């Protein structure tokens, strides 16, 4: 086994491979869905020590910086901007390297900064709001959820956030 293979084998031994909870009907492990399906495995934590999550966001528009982020340890979560030219490819490559992925959802900021194309804006008609949300979520695959990009204004709007969170809840995804 080469050094890379040995390192991967050792990493697997260190991970906690607990099965999902058994279903009451069959006693078999329930299939992973939503965020659980793509959650990164975490090291075994028998003492139940506190954990932190490190998220690098704004990944995508600058390809060189995206590659640097993907070179970080797999425990680092990457939030990829869905409008980046290579968003789907970057997400796929990052998942292969063991990173958890978030859709870095462009949202309306409190200032005049441009959050990017297909941004979620509070004053959009509901149909356009929903279309943009679906577009953003469809640009990459295998993500555990969403975090906001510049969204200080939109996250203060209860109606807009109910729309976003409603879709995420239906899909069993997280919002960070």
XYZ file of C-alpha atoms in Angstrom:
176
model
C 0.000 0.000 0.000
C 1.445 3.391 -0.946
C 1.764 6.241 1.539
C -1.459 7.877 0.343
C -3.350 4.602 0.632
C -1.921 3.970 4.096
C -2.896 7.460 5.241
C -6.427 6.945 3.929
C -6.660 3.558 5.649
C -5.464 5.058 8.943
C -7.946 7.910 8.613
C -10.774 5.435 8.103
C -9.765 3.570 11.257
C -9.940 6.837 13.214
C -13.438 7.648 12.044
C -16.573 6.748 13.891
C -18.635 4.586 11.543
C -21.784 4.403 13.637
C -24.788 3.393 11.573
C -27.841 5.605 11.294
C -30.517 4.798 13.863
C -32.444 1.609 13.170
C -36.003 1.976 11.943
C -38.741 0.645 14.203
C -40.300 -1.338 11.341
C -37.323 -3.435 10.293
C -34.574 -2.919 12.835
C -32.312 -2.127 9.855
C -30.347 1.100 9.604
C -32.397 3.810 7.961
C -30.912 5.090 4.708
C -29.164 8.429 5.036
C -31.145 11.271 3.518
C -30.807 15.025 3.271
C -27.789 16.461 5.032
C -26.872 13.096 6.580
C -26.315 11.591 3.146
C -23.417 13.940 2.402
C -22.148 14.749 5.892
C -18.449 14.141 6.359
C -17.498 11.429 8.790
C -16.070 12.831 11.991
C -13.410 11.381 14.254
C -14.683 9.197 17.076
C -15.395 11.321 20.145
C -15.999 8.940 23.088
C -15.659 11.723 25.669
C -18.241 13.817 23.808
C -15.901 16.806 23.747
C -17.146 20.018 22.132
C -16.464 20.334 18.417
C -16.129 23.280 16.120
C -16.734 23.569 12.411
C -14.538 25.629 10.123
C -16.233 26.879 6.959
C -14.430 28.594 4.100
C -16.925 30.542 2.047
C -16.832 32.479 -1.227
C -15.267 29.404 -2.872
C -15.514 29.335 -6.640
C -15.028 32.587 -8.507
C -11.238 32.475 -8.118
C -10.136 29.031 -9.296
C -6.639 29.253 -7.774
C -8.060 30.165 -4.361
C -10.663 27.411 -4.675
C -7.901 24.866 -5.254
C -6.050 26.202 -2.183
C -9.214 25.759 -0.114
C -9.594 22.196 -1.376
C -6.005 21.480 -0.305
C -7.012 22.133 3.317
C -7.763 19.127 5.534
C -11.068 17.387 4.741
C -12.502 18.487 8.099
C -12.847 22.002 6.633
C -16.275 22.617 5.087
C -16.366 24.533 1.799
C -19.206 26.909 0.886
C -19.316 27.202 -2.899
C -20.954 30.083 -4.740
C -23.429 28.495 -7.148
C -22.853 31.075 -9.879
C -19.119 30.346 -10.123
C -18.131 29.078 -13.574
C -16.829 25.775 -12.231
C -19.122 25.387 -9.199
C -20.292 21.858 -10.037
C -16.785 20.610 -10.816
C -15.321 22.217 -7.691
C -18.006 20.654 -5.509
C -17.419 17.242 -7.044
C -13.648 17.505 -6.558
C -14.036 18.778 -2.993
C -16.350 15.872 -2.113
C -13.826 13.399 -3.533
C -11.241 14.979 -1.211
C -13.588 14.460 1.743
C -14.907 17.995 2.292
C -18.456 18.729 3.309
C -20.130 21.180 0.936
C -22.540 24.057 1.500
C -24.285 26.075 -1.194
C -23.123 29.634 -0.499
C -26.498 31.153 -1.378
C -26.281 34.740 -2.679
C -28.711 36.837 -0.640
C -29.663 40.483 -0.425
C -27.204 42.446 1.733
C -28.105 45.416 3.935
C -25.896 47.687 1.835
C -25.659 48.280 -1.920
C -23.078 45.547 -2.524
C -23.877 43.185 -5.394
C -24.389 39.638 -4.066
C -24.050 38.210 -7.572
C -26.336 36.769 -10.221
C -29.501 34.897 -9.248
C -29.370 36.443 -5.765
C -32.262 35.988 -3.406
C -33.963 39.375 -2.946
C -36.788 39.981 -0.491
C -38.918 42.021 -2.893
C -38.957 39.449 -5.703
C -42.341 38.039 -6.691
C -42.794 34.627 -5.075
C -42.489 32.723 -8.369
C -39.179 34.429 -9.237
C -37.899 33.984 -5.690
C -38.657 30.258 -5.876
C -37.130 29.971 -9.364
C -33.898 31.583 -8.176
C -33.757 29.392 -5.096
C -34.189 26.265 -7.226
C -31.570 27.509 -9.699
C -29.031 28.107 -6.929
C -29.658 24.727 -5.319
C -29.378 22.934 -8.675
C -25.909 24.229 -9.591
C -23.974 21.802 -7.409
C -24.681 18.392 -5.900
C -23.954 16.473 -2.730
C -24.218 19.373 -0.282
C -25.385 19.264 3.332
C -27.124 22.618 3.235
C -26.849 26.327 2.674
C -25.148 29.324 4.212
C -25.778 32.915 3.256
C -23.595 35.055 1.028
C -23.972 38.744 1.946
C -27.515 38.070 3.167
C -27.793 40.420 6.120
C -30.941 42.080 4.713
C -32.710 38.966 3.460
C -32.083 37.014 6.662
C -34.008 39.734 8.547
C -37.092 39.232 6.364
C -39.372 36.607 7.964
C -41.379 35.888 4.790
C -38.289 35.423 2.621
C -36.607 33.239 5.219
C -39.743 31.110 5.626
C -39.560 30.434 1.879
C -35.880 29.486 2.006
C -36.117 27.455 5.199
C -39.288 25.729 4.032
C -37.496 24.336 0.985
C -34.481 23.321 3.062
C -36.712 21.587 5.602
C -38.496 19.641 2.841
C -35.102 18.414 1.648
C -33.719 17.833 5.154
C -30.865 20.294 4.611
C -29.210 22.624 7.109
C -28.966 26.419 7.141
C -25.838 27.847 8.694
